[in-house]
Tab-separated table of C-alpha atoms in Angstrom:
chain	number	residue	atom	x	y	z
A	1	UNK	CA	0.051	-0.053	0.163
A	2	UNK	CA	3.006	2.203	0.884
A	3	UNK	CA	4.738	1.809	-2.152
A	4	UNK	CA	1.979	2.460	-4.336
A	5	UNK	CA	1.287	5.783	-2.536
A	6	UNK	CA	4.777	6.906	-2.854
A	7	UNK	CA	4.604	5.558	-6.407
A	8	UNK	CA	1.582	7.931	-7.073
A	9	UNK	CA	3.027	10.900	-5.608
A	10	UNK	CA	6.020	10.546	-7.633
A	11	UNK	CA	4.154	10.194	-10.757
A	12	UNK	CA	2.356	13.484	-9.565
A	13	UNK	CA	5.500	15.456	-8.593
A	14	UNK	CA	7.457	14.640	-11.691
A	15	UNK	CA	4.189	15.364	-14.107
A	16	UNK	CA	3.122	18.475	-12.318
A	17	UNK	CA	7.056	19.565	-12.329
A	18	UNK	CA	6.901	18.968	-15.786
A	19	UNK	CA	3.909	21.154	-16.754
A	20	UNK	CA	5.748	24.044	-14.282
A	21	UNK	CA	8.701	23.944	-16.257
A	22	UNK	CA	7.177	24.211	-19.650
A	23	UNK	CA	4.934	27.118	-18.902
A	24	UNK	CA	7.263	29.219	-17.431
A	25	UNK	CA	8.937	31.882	-18.880
A	26	UNK	CA	11.581	30.742	-21.144
A	27	UNK	CA	14.857	32.820	-22.122
A	28	UNK	CA	13.612	35.606	-20.563
A	29	UNK	CA	11.034	36.264	-22.735
A	30	UNK	CA	7.021	36.931	-21.702
A	31	UNK	CA	6.106	34.179	-23.935
A	32	UNK	CA	4.994	30.894	-22.386
A	33	UNK	CA	6.959	27.850	-23.917
A	34	UNK	CA	4.795	25.529	-25.677
A	35	UNK	CA	5.806	22.023	-25.099
A	36	UNK	CA	6.200	18.682	-26.905
A	37	UNK	CA	5.765	15.811	-24.668
A	38	UNK	CA	6.348	12.302	-25.124
A	39	UNK	CA	5.222	9.966	-22.221
A	40	UNK	CA	7.055	6.717	-22.534
A	41	UNK	CA	5.669	4.026	-20.259
A	42	UNK	CA	6.244	0.615	-19.329
A	43	UNK	CA	3.554	-1.588	-20.092
A	44	UNK	CA	5.487	-5.255	-18.970
A	45	UNK	CA	3.358	-7.596	-17.201
A	46	UNK	CA	5.114	-6.452	-13.612
A	47	UNK	CA	3.119	-3.458	-13.986
A	48	UNK	CA	-0.174	-5.398	-13.066
A	49	UNK	CA	1.728	-6.396	-9.631
A	50	UNK	CA	3.070	-2.936	-8.912
A	51	UNK	CA	0.168	-0.843	-10.201
A	52	UNK	CA	-2.636	-2.976	-9.670
A	53	UNK	CA	-5.266	0.308	-9.630
A	54	UNK	CA	-3.824	1.479	-12.566
A	55	UNK	CA	-2.698	4.736	-10.813
A	56	UNK	CA	0.176	5.441	-13.381
A	57	UNK	CA	-2.669	5.342	-16.588
A	58	UNK	CA	-5.130	7.826	-14.547
A	59	UNK	CA	-2.025	10.094	-13.620
A	60	UNK	CA	-0.642	10.200	-17.208
A	61	UNK	CA	-4.529	10.719	-18.181
A	62	UNK	CA	-5.167	13.576	-15.707
A	63	UNK	CA	-1.578	15.054	-16.957
A	64	UNK	CA	-2.584	15.182	-20.719
A	65	UNK	CA	-5.800	16.507	-19.617
A	66	UNK	CA	-3.847	19.607	-18.041
A	67	UNK	CA	-1.653	20.039	-20.711
A	68	UNK	CA	-2.436	23.591	-22.671
A	69	UNK	CA	-4.042	23.718	-26.167
A	70	UNK	CA	-0.665	25.054	-27.799
A	71	UNK	CA	0.926	22.154	-26.419
A	72	UNK	CA	1.874	18.858	-28.352
A	73	UNK	CA	1.809	15.386	-26.806
A	74	UNK	CA	2.429	11.782	-27.974
A	75	UNK	CA	2.589	8.071	-26.185
A	76	UNK	CA	5.286	5.513	-26.415
A	77	UNK	CA	4.884	2.122	-24.447
A	78	UNK	CA	7.611	-0.299	-24.118
A	79	UNK	CA	8.406	-3.676	-23.071
A	80	UNK	CA	10.431	-6.069	-25.085
A	81	UNK	CA	10.212	-3.598	-27.837
A	82	UNK	CA	8.880	0.083	-28.199
A	83	UNK	CA	5.932	1.270	-30.216
A	84	UNK	CA	4.391	4.581	-30.493
A	85	UNK	CA	0.645	4.445	-29.479
A	86	UNK	CA	-0.285	8.077	-30.333
A	87	UNK	CA	2.192	10.154	-32.741
A	88	UNK	CA	3.379	13.474	-31.359
A	89	UNK	CA	0.693	15.818	-32.727
A	90	UNK	CA	-0.437	19.283	-31.347
A	91	UNK	CA	-3.437	19.050	-28.834
A	92	UNK	CA	-5.138	21.896	-30.619
A	93	UNK	CA	-5.926	19.657	-33.651
A	94	UNK	CA	-9.541	18.086	-33.625
A	95	UNK	CA	-9.544	15.214	-31.262
A	96	UNK	CA	-5.962	14.763	-30.451
A	97	UNK	CA	-6.527	14.803	-27.195
A	98	UNK	CA	-9.395	12.453	-26.744
A	99	UNK	CA	-7.355	10.188	-29.166
A	100	UNK	CA	-4.529	9.832	-26.617
A	101	UNK	CA	-6.556	9.457	-23.758
A	102	UNK	CA	-7.951	6.387	-25.542
A	103	UNK	CA	-4.619	5.338	-26.145
A	104	UNK	CA	-3.690	5.602	-22.419
A	105	UNK	CA	-6.653	3.592	-21.456
A	106	UNK	CA	-5.716	0.864	-23.896
A	107	UNK	CA	-2.383	-0.055	-21.940
A	108	UNK	CA	-2.568	-3.385	-20.589
A	109	UNK	CA	0.571	-4.065	-18.539
A	110	UNK	CA	0.986	-7.410	-20.788
A	111	UNK	CA	4.440	-7.370	-22.194
A	112	UNK	CA	6.916	-10.321	-20.629
A	113	UNK	CA	9.790	-7.935	-20.981
A	114	UNK	CA	11.366	-4.322	-20.104
A	115	UNK	CA	13.344	-2.657	-22.664
A	116	UNK	CA	13.880	0.632	-21.319
A	117	UNK	CA	16.398	1.577	-23.850
A	118	UNK	CA	14.013	0.850	-26.983
A	119	UNK	CA	11.453	2.861	-24.693
A	120	UNK	CA	14.245	5.844	-24.679
A	121	UNK	CA	14.921	5.494	-27.947
A	122	UNK	CA	11.602	5.501	-29.594
A	123	UNK	CA	10.791	8.621	-27.603
A	124	UNK	CA	13.517	10.491	-28.409
A	125	UNK	CA	12.551	9.729	-32.219
A	126	UNK	CA	9.134	10.694	-31.605
A	127	UNK	CA	10.459	14.262	-30.598
A	128	UNK	CA	13.087	14.648	-33.506
A	129	UNK	CA	10.809	13.552	-36.115
A	130	UNK	CA	7.554	15.579	-35.185
A	131	UNK	CA	8.621	17.845	-32.780
A	132	UNK	CA	8.269	21.591	-33.525
A	133	UNK	CA	11.439	23.938	-33.284
A	134	UNK	CA	9.370	26.497	-31.104
A	135	UNK	CA	8.300	23.905	-28.449
A	136	UNK	CA	10.369	22.592	-25.430
A	137	UNK	CA	11.251	19.028	-26.303
A	138	UNK	CA	10.148	16.840	-22.978
A	139	UNK	CA	10.168	13.077	-22.658
A	140	UNK	CA	8.614	11.542	-19.555
A	141	UNK	CA	9.778	8.180	-18.617
A	142	UNK	CA	8.034	5.897	-16.311
A	143	UNK	CA	8.802	2.186	-15.535
A	144	UNK	CA	8.706	0.012	-12.670
A	145	UNK	CA	11.665	-2.525	-13.487
A	146	UNK	CA	15.384	-3.274	-14.609
A	147	UNK	CA	16.571	-3.698	-18.290
A	148	UNK	CA	14.986	-7.042	-19.071
A	149	UNK	CA	15.597	-8.337	-22.450
A	150	UNK	CA	15.608	-11.734	-21.837
A	151	UNK	CA	19.478	-12.145	-21.694
A	152	UNK	CA	22.158	-11.022	-19.538
A	153	UNK	CA	24.845	-9.755	-22.352
A	154	UNK	CA	21.707	-8.046	-24.335
A	155	UNK	CA	20.920	-6.322	-21.119
A	156	UNK	CA	24.467	-4.763	-20.679
A	157	UNK	CA	24.618	-4.201	-24.211
A	158	UNK	CA	21.382	-1.997	-23.760
A	159	UNK	CA	22.348	-0.231	-20.436
A	160	UNK	CA	25.554	0.448	-22.075
A	161	UNK	CA	23.977	1.947	-25.081
A	162	UNK	CA	21.398	3.948	-23.142
A	163	UNK	CA	24.026	5.214	-21.105
A	164	UNK	CA	26.819	6.439	-23.620
A	165	UNK	CA	24.630	7.199	-26.704
A	166	UNK	CA	21.086	7.750	-26.412
A	167	UNK	CA	21.498	9.753	-23.230
A	168	UNK	CA	24.255	12.207	-24.482
A	169	UNK	CA	22.110	12.463	-27.735
A	170	UNK	CA	18.898	13.607	-25.721
A	171	UNK	CA	21.509	16.284	-24.086
A	172	UNK	CA	22.678	17.568	-27.631
A	173	UNK	CA	19.137	17.645	-28.809
A	174	UNK	CA	18.125	19.571	-25.828
A	175	UNK	CA	15.628	17.031	-24.803
A	176	UNK	CA	14.368	17.120	-21.187
A	177	UNK	CA	14.115	13.750	-19.391
A	178	UNK	CA	11.851	13.279	-16.469
A	179	UNK	CA	11.778	9.766	-15.203
A	180	UNK	CA	9.789	7.988	-12.276
A	181	UNK	CA	10.931	5.047	-11.192
A	182	UNK	CA	7.672	3.186	-9.358
A	183	UNK	CA	9.079	0.609	-7.056
A	184	UNK	CA	12.295	0.266	-5.148
A	185	UNK	CA	13.500	-2.535	-7.007
A	186	UNK	CA	13.842	-0.393	-10.359
A	187	UNK	CA	17.181	0.348	-11.873
A	188	UNK	CA	17.556	4.094	-10.686
A	189	UNK	CA	20.686	4.607	-12.525
């Protein structure tokens, strides 16, 4: 029970902080910064145990409802592979927020594996391919687990790729990554 409460508080804090950062004054101008937000959510089977009440789904939906019309949002889910469930697109476009909320509701926590690097890579791809130059690129990454591709050697390879290639690439592209680990067993590094 306490673990679920901490997870919900953590998710709420990260998502709220993201909104505050995105809608602050940018570079001294008086204009609010539009955000391009890609949520990268773990849909591995372990999430059923660690989030049985689907609090992550509720928190992600609440976050989307609080985004401004000038923001864009997308959804990537990952398990063994990563897949864009909703391409990054402006929320002002007709029906986009509704479509995104429906995509979030369809997450079922069913994949047997957890490939965090694949999730980060796909989220960055969405931001690079569909992001707007005037918007702040943000990736929100949520997981309960550790790298688990089914092979210890592959796990080590994916962790190294994440650390040495993907994260430096995110810094270079000025993509802000906010990560939430939903359990104490998660790979915080």
